[in-house]
Coordinates of C-alpha atoms in Angstrom, one line a residue:
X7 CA -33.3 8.5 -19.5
X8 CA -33.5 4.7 -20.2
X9 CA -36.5 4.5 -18.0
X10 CA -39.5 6.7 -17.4
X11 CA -39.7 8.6 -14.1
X12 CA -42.6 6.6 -12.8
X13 CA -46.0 7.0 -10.6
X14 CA -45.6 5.7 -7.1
X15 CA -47.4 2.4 -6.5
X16 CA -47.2 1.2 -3.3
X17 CA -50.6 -0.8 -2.7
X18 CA -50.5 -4.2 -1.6
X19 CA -47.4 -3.7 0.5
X20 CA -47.8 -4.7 4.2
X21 CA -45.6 -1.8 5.3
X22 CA -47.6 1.1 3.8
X23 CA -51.2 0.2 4.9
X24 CA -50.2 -0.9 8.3
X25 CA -48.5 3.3 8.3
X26 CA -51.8 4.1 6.6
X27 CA -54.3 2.7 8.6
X28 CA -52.5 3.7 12.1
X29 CA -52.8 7.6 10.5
X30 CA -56.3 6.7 10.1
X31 CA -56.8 5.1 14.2
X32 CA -55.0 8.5 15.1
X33 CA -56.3 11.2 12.9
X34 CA -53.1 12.7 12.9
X35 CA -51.6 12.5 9.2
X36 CA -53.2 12.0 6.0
X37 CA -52.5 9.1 3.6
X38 CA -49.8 11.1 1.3
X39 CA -48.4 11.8 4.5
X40 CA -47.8 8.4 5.8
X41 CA -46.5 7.4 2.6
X42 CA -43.9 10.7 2.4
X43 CA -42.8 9.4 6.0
X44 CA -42.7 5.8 4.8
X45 CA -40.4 7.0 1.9
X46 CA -37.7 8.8 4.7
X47 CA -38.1 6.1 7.1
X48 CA -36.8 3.7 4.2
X49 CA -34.6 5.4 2.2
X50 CA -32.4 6.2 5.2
X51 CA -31.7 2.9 6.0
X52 CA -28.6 1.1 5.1
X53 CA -28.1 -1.4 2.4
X54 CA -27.7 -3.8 5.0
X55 CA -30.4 -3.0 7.0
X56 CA -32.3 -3.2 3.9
X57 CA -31.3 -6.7 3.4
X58 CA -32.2 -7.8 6.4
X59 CA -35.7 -6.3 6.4
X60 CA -36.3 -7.9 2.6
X61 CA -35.1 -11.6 4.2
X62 CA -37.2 -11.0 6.9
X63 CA -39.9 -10.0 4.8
X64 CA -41.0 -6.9 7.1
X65 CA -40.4 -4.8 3.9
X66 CA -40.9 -5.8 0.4
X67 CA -38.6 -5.5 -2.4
X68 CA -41.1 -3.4 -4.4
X69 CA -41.5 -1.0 -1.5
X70 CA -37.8 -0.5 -1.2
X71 CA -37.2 0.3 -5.1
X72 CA -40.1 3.0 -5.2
X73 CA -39.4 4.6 -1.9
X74 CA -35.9 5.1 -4.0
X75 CA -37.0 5.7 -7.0
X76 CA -39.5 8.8 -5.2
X77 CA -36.6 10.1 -3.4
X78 CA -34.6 10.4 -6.6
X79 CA -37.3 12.5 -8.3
X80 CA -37.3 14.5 -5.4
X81 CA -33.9 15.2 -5.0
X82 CA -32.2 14.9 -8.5
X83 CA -33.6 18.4 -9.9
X84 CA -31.4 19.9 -7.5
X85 CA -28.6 17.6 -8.0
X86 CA -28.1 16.2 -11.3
X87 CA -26.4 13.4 -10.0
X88 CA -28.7 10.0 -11.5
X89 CA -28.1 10.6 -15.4
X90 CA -29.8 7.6 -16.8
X91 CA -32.9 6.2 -14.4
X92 CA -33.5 2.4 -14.8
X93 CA -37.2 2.6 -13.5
X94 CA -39.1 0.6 -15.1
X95 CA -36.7 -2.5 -14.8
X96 CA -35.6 -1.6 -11.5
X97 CA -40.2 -2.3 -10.6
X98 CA -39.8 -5.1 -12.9
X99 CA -37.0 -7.1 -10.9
X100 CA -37.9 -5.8 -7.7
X101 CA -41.2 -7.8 -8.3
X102 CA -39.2 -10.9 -9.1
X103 CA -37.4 -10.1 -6.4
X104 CA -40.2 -10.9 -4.1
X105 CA -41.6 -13.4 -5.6
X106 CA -38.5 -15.5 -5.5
X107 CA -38.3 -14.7 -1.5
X108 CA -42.1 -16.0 -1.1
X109 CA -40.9 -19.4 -3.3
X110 CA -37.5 -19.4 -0.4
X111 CA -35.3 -18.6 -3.3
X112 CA -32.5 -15.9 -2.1
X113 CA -30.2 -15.0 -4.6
X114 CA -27.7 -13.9 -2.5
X115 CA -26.4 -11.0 0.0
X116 CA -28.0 -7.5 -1.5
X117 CA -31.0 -9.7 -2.8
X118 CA -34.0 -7.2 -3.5
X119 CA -31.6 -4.3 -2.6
X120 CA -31.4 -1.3 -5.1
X121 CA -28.0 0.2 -5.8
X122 CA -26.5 3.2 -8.7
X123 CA -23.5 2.6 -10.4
X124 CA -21.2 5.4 -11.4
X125 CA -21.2 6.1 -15.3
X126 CA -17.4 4.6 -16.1
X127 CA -18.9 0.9 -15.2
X128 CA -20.7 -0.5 -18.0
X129 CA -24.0 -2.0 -17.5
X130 CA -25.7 -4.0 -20.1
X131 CA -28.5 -2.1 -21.9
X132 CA -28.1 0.7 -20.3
X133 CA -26.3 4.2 -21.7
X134 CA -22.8 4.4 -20.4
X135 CA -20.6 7.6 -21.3
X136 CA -17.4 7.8 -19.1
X137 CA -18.9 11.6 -18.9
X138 CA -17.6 12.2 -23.1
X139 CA -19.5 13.0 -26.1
X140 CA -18.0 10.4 -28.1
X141 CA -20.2 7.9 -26.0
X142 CA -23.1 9.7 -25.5
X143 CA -25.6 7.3 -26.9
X144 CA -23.1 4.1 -26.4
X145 CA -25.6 1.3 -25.0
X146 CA -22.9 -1.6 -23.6
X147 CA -23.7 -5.0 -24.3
X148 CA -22.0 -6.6 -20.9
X149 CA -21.6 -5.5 -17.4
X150 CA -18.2 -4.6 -15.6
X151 CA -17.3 -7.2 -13.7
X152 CA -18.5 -5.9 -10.2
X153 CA -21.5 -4.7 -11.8
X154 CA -22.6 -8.4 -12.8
X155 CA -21.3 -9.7 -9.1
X156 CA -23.4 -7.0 -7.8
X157 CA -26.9 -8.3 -9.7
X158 CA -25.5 -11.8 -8.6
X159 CA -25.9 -11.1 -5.5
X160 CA -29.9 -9.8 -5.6
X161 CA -29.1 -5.8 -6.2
X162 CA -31.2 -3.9 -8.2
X163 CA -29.8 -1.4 -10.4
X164 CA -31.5 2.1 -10.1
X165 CA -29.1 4.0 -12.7
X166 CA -26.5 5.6 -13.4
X167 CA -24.7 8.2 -11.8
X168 CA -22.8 11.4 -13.1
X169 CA -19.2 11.5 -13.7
X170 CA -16.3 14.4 -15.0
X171 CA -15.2 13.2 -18.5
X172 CA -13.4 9.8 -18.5
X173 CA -13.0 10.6 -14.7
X174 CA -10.6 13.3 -14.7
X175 CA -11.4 15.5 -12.0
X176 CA -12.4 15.9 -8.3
X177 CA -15.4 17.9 -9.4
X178 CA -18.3 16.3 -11.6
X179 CA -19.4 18.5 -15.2
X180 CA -19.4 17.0 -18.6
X181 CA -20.5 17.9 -21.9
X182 CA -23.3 15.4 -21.8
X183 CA -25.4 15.9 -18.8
X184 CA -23.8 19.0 -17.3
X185 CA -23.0 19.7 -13.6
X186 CA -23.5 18.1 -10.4
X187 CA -24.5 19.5 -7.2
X188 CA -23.7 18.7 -3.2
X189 CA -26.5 18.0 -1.3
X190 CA -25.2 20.0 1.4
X191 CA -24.6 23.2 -0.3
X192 CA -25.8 23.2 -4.1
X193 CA -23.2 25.9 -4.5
X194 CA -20.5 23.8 -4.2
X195 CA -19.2 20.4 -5.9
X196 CA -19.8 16.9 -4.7
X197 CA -16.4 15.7 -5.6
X198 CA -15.2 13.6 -8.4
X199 CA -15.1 11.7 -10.0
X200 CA -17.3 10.3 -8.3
X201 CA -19.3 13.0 -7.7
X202 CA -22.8 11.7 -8.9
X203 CA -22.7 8.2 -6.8
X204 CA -21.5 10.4 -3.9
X205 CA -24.2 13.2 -4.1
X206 CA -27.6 10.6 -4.7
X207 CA -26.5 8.3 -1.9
X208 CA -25.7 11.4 0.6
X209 CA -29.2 12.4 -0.2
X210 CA -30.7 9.1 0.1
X211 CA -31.9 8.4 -3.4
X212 CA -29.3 4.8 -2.7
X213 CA -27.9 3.1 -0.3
X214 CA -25.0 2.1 -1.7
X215 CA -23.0 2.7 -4.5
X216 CA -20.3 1.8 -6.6
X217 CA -17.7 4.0 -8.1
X218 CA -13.7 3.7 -8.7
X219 CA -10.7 5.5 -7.2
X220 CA -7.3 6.5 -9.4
X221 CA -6.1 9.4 -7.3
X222 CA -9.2 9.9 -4.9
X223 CA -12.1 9.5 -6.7
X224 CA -14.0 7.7 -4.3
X225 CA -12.6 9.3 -1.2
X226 CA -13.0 12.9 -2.0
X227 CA -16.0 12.4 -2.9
X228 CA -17.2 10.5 0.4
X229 CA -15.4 13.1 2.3
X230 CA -17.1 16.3 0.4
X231 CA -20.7 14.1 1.2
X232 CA -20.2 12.5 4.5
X233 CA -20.2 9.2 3.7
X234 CA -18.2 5.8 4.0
X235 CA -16.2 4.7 1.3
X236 CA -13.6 1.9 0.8
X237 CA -10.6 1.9 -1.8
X238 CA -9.7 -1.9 -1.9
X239 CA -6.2 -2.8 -2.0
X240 CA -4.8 -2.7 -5.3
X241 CA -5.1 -6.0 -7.8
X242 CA -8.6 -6.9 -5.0
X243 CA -11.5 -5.9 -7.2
X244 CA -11.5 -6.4 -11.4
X245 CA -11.4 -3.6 -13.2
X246 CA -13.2 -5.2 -16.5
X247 CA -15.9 -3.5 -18.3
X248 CA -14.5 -0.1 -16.3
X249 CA -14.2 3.0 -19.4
X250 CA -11.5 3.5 -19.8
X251 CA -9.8 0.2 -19.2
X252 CA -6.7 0.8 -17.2
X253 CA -4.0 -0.7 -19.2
X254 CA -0.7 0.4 -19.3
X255 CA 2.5 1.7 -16.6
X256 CA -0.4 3.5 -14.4
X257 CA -2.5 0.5 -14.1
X258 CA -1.8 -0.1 -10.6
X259 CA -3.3 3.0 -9.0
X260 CA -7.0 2.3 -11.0
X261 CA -9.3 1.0 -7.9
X262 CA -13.0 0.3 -8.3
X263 CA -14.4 1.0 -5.0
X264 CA -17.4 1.5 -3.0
X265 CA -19.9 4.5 -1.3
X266 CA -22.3 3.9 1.0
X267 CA -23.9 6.2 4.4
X268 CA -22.3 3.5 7.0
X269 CA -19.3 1.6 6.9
X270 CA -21.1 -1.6 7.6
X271 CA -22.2 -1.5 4.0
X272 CA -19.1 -1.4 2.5
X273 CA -18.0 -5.1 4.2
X274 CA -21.0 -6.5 3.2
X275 CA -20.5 -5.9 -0.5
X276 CA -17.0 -5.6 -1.1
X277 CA -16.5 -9.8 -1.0
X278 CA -19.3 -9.8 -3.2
X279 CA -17.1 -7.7 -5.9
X280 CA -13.7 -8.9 -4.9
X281 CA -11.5 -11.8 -6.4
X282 CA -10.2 -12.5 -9.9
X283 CA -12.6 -12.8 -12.9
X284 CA -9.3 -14.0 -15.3
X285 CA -10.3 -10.6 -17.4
X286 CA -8.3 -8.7 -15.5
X287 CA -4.4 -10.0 -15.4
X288 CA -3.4 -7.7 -11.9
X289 CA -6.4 -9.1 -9.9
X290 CA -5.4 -11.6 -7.0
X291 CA -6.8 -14.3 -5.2
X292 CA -6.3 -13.3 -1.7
X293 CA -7.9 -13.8 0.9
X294 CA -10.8 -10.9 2.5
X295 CA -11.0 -11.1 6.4
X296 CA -14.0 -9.9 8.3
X297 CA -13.4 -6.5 10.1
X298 CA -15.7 -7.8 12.7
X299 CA -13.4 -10.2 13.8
X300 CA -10.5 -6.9 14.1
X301 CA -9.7 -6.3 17.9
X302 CA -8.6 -3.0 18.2
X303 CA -6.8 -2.6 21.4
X304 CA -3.5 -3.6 20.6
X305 CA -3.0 -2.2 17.4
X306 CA -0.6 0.2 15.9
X307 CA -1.5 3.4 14.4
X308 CA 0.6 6.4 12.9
X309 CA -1.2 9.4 12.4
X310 CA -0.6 13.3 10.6
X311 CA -2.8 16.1 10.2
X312 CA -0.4 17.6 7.6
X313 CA 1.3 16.1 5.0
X314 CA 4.2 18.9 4.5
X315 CA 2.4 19.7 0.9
X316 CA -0.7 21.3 2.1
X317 CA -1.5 22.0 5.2
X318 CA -5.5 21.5 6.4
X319 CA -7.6 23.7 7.8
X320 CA -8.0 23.8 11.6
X321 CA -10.9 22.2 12.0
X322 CA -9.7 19.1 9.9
X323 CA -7.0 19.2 11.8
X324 CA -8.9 18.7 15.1
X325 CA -10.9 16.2 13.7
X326 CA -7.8 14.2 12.3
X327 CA -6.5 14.4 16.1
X328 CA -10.1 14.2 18.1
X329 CA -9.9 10.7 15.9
X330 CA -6.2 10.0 17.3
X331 CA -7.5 10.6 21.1
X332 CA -10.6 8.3 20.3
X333 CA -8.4 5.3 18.9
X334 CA -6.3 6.1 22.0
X335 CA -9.2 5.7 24.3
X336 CA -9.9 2.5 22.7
X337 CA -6.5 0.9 23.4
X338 CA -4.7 1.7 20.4
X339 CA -1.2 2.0 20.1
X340 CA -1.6 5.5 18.7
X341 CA 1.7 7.8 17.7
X342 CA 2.1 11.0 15.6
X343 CA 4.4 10.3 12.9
X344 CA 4.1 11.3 9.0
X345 CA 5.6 9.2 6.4
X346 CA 9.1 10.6 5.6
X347 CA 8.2 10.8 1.7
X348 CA 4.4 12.3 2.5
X349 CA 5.1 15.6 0.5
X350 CA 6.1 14.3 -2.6
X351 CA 3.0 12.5 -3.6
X352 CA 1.4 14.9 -5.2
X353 CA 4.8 15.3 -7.2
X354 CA 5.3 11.8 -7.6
X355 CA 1.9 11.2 -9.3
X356 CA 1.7 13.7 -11.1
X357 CA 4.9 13.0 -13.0
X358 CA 3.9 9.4 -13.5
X359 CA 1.1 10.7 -15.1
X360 CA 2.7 13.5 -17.6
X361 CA 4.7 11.4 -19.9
X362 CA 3.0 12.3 -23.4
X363 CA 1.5 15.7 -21.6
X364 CA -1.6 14.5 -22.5
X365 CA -1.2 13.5 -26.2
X366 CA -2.4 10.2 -26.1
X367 CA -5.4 10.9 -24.4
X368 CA -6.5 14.2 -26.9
X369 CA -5.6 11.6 -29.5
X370 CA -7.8 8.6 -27.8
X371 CA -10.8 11.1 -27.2
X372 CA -10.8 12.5 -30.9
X373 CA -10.7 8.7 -32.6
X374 CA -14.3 8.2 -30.5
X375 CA -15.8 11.6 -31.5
X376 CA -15.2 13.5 -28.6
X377 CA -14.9 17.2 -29.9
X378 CA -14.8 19.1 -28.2
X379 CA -13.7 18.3 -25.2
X380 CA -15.4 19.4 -22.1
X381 CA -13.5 22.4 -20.5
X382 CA -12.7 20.9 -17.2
X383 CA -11.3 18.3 -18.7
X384 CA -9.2 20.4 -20.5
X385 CA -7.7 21.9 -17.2
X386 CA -7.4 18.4 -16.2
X387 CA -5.2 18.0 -19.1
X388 CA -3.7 21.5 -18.5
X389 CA -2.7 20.7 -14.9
X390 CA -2.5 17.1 -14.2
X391 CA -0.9 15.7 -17.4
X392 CA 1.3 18.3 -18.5
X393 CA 4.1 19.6 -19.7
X394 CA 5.4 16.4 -21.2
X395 CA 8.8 15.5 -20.4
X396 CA 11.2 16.4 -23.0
X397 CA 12.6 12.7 -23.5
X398 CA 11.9 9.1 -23.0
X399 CA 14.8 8.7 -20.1
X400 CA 12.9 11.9 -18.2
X401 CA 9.3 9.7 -18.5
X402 CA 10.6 6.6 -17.2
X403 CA 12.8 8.1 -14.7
X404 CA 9.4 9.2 -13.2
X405 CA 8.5 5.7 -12.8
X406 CA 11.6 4.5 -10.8
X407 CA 10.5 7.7 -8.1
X408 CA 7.4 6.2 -8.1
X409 CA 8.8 3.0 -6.8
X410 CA 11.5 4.7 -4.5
X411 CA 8.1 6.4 -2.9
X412 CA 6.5 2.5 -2.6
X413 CA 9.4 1.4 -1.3
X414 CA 10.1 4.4 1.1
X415 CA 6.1 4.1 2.4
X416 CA 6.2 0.6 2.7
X417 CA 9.3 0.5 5.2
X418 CA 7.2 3.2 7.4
X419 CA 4.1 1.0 7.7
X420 CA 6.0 -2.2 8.8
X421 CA 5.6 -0.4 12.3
X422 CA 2.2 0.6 12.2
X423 CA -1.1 -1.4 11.2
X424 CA -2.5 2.0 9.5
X425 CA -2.2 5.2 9.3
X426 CA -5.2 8.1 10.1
X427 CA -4.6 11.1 7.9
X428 CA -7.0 13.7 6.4
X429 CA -9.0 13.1 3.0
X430 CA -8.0 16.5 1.8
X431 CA -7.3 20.1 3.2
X432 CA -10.3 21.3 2.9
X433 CA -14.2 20.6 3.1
X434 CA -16.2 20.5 -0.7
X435 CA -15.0 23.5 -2.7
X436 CA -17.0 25.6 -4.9
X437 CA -17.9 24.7 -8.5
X438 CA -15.3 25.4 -11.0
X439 CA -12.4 25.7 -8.6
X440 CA -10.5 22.4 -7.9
X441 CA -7.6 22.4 -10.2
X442 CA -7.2 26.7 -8.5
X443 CA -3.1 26.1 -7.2
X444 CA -4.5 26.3 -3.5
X445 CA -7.0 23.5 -4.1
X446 CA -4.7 21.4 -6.4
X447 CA -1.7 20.9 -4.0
X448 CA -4.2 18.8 -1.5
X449 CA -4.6 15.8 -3.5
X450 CA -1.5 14.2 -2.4
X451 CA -3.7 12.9 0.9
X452 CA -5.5 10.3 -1.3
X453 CA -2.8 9.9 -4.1
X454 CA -0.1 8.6 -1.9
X455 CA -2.8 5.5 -1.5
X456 CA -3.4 4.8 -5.0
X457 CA 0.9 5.1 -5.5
X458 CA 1.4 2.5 -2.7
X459 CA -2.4 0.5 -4.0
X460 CA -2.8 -0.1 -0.2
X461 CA -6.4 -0.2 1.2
X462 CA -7.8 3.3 2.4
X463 CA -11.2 4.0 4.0
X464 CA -13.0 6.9 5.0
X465 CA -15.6 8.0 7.0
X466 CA -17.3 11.5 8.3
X467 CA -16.6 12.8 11.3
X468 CA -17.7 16.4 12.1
X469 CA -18.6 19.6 10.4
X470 CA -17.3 22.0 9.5
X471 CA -18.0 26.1 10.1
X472 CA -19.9 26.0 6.8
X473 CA -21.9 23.2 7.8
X474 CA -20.0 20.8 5.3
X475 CA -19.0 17.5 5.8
X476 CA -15.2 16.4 7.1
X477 CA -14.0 12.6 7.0
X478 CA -10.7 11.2 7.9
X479 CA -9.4 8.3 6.2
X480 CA -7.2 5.2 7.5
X481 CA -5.5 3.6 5.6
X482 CA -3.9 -0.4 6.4
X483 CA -1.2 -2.8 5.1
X484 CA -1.9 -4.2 1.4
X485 CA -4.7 -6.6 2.1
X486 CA -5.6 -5.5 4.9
X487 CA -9.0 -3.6 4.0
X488 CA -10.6 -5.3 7.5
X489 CA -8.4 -3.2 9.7
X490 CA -9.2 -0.7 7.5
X491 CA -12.7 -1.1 7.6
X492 CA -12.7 -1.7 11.5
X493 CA -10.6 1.5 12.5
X494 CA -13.2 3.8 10.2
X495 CA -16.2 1.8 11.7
X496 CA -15.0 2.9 15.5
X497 CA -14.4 6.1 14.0
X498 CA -18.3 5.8 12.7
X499 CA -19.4 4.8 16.3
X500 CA -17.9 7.5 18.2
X501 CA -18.6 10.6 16.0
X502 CA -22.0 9.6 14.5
X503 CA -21.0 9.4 10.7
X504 CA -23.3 10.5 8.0
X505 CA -25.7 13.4 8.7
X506 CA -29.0 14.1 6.6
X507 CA -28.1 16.8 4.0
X508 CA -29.6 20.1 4.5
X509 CA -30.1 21.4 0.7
X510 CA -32.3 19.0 -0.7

């Protein structure tokens, strides 16, 4: 850890004794009490509550980090999600953080508020792997792009959460830290790859988080916790200072993206992250409306429980039409209609993705010191990347499919202002058996998103007979994240969103 697990100190903090002395006027709870209910009663609050409450100064800073920090040592023996714990500096500038606020110095938007970052964002002076031995003890000298924009604007880095190796998977297990667990049922996977950000913010150890999405990664996840997440539209967000850096034909579909409990959180820090940094050549400089300002009632909206490939469960299937009924109610133009070229996404990708089978990344991962390889990954490589084509012609026809299917998708959507799909078939599977055939076949619901790099958000809305968490997400026109954002924030109102985990 970069950090020690530290003692709780909580003295001189308004909000503590005033808990403290009312359980002494009432007899009712002892002191550890009031500061265990203290702890839940702030770490379940929103980033942007949070914000608000440090401005206003009816919560301090320093009271925020440690409640965090406690909830983290509670929870992460179970979970294994926060691999590297900045304590120590987190106290350190959540003290500054204050006393800039009592000198009327704000530094911006998430000032005081404490965040984790997923472990394929560097972060200066701080261990960042990608989830591979090769990096294992690799200390970055810079932060990613968002990373910095993020401390810019007043958050306060916790640490750093657990990721598959160099992201390649929808379940999280590396050779460096091991597995991670869902807060809802430990037996079963968080997601990936960003299943670490998804699993501490679920269980309240942060309020927000901030991951990437190449074929799901943020989505799944969000869906397999409960949460809110947000895949910006691609060329929004700079990938800079992301491991690995996405270069190359697939550049496009690389998103980093955001995780939070309520959906009001991701608008308030994704035009903190968003705009170019002239690092990162595909980023552009449009403009980022307010989903607040998005009337609803009047809007167009396409919607599928099945995409042709993989059909859902029945219960996600409900839910993907209980959502349909509730845009309805609220005056939306709502129609069933799937995208004519919905089933072949999964295809599509994965032969934009198979050109070498492979051989360049083995190759990439052996010239850092990564042998072995973790054996997840290796399925990844097994199933997602393989076989290579046999020629050149083959691997680049793959490409022009890719933009027939961008093409194809983006003459449905000139009708519609989004479309409300499911996240994936199926609610969080158990460990070790996402790239199984029946699981595999249901990533073409969030891959079809990172082909066409439009904006997709998603949010929880019901349970299922498990007791697992099932999202829908919506996804909008390029640039379009408010609608977005507005569609899965009704969605938020009317079926509650994020519910407390129930095992941790």
């Amino acid at each position: 850890m970069s950090d020690q697990w530290g003692r709780r100190d909580f003295l001189g903090t308004a909000a503590a004794a005033g808990m403290v002395a009312a359980a002494g006027r009432v007899g009712l709870i002892d002191q550890a009490e009031a500061m265990t209910a203290m702890d839940n009663d702030i770490t379940m609050k929103s980033a942007t509550e949070l914000a608000d409450a440090i401005r206003s100064k009816q919560l301090s800073s320093q009271s925020i980090v440690e409640a965090h920090l406690e909830q983290i040592a509670r929870v992460n023996p179970k979970l294994n999600a926060v691999v590297q714990l900045t304590a120590e500096t987190a106290r350190k500038e959540a003290e500054e953080a204050d006393a800039a606020l009592a000198r009327g110095d704000v530094k911006g938007p998430l000032h005081g508020v404490p965040v984790t970052i997923k472990d394929t964002l560097e972060t200066s002076g701080v261990i960042c792997t990608g989830g591979t031995k090769g990096r294992a003890a690799y200390v970055p000298k810079a932060d990613a792009t968002a990373v910095a924009r993020l401390r810019a604007a007043g958050a306060i880095i916790l640490g750093k959460t657990n990721v598959p190796e160099l992201a390649g998977a929808i379940e999280t297990d590396n050779l460096v830290y091991g597995r991670t667990n869902n807060p809802y049922d430990l037996a079963r996977t968080p997601g990936g790859s960003s299943g670490g950000e998804s699993a501490i913010v679920a269980a309240c150890g942060s309020p927000l988080g901030l991951g990437t999405d190449a074929g799901g990664s943020i989505r799944i996840p969000a869906h397999f916790c409960g949460l809110a997440a947000i895949k910006p539209t691609s060329g929004r967000v700079p990938r800079t200072g992301q491991f690995p850096m996405p270069m190359g034909a697939r550049n496009a579909v690389f998103h980093v993206s955001l995780i939070a409990r309520k959906v009001d959180d991701l608008a308030l820090a994704l035009p903190i992250i968003a705009g170019p940094d002239f690092r990162d050549h595909s980023i552009v400089g449009m403009p980022l409306l307010d989903p607040k300002a998005v009337t609803l009632s009047g809007l167009k909206l396409a919607y599928f429980d099945d995409d042709g490939a993989a059909s859902p469960t029945k219960e996600i299937s409900a839910a993907v039409r209980d959502c349909a009924k509730a845009l309805a109610d609220a005056g939306v133009k709502v129609e069933e209609n799937r995208p004519p070229d919905a089933a072949k996404a999964a295809t599509v990708y994965h032969d934009m993705s198979r050109g070498d089978g492979g051989a360049g990344t083995r190759a990439f991962l052996k010239s850092i010191g990564s042998d072995p390889i973790s054996p997840l990954f290796e399925q990844a490589l097994a199933t997602s990347v393989a076989p290579a084509f046999a020629t050149t012609t083959e691997a680049l026809a793959a490409f022009v499919r890719w933009d027939a299917f961008r093409n194809s998708m983006l003459r449905f959507i000139e009708n519609y202002d989004a479309i409300l799909s499911p996240v994936a078939p199926y609610p969080a599977v158990l460990h070790g058996t996402s790239f199984e055939e029946q699981n595999r076949r249901g990533f073409g619901y969030t891959q079809m998103y990172n082909l066409t790099g439009w904006p997709s958000a998603t949010v929880r809305v019901g349970t299922s007979p498990e007791g697992l968490p099932l999202n829908v997400q919506v996804a909008a026109r390029p640039w379009r994240e408010d609608v977005a954002l507005a569609f899965a924030r009704h969605l938020e109102l009317t079926f509650g969103g994020w519910k407390k985990p129930t095992a941790v």
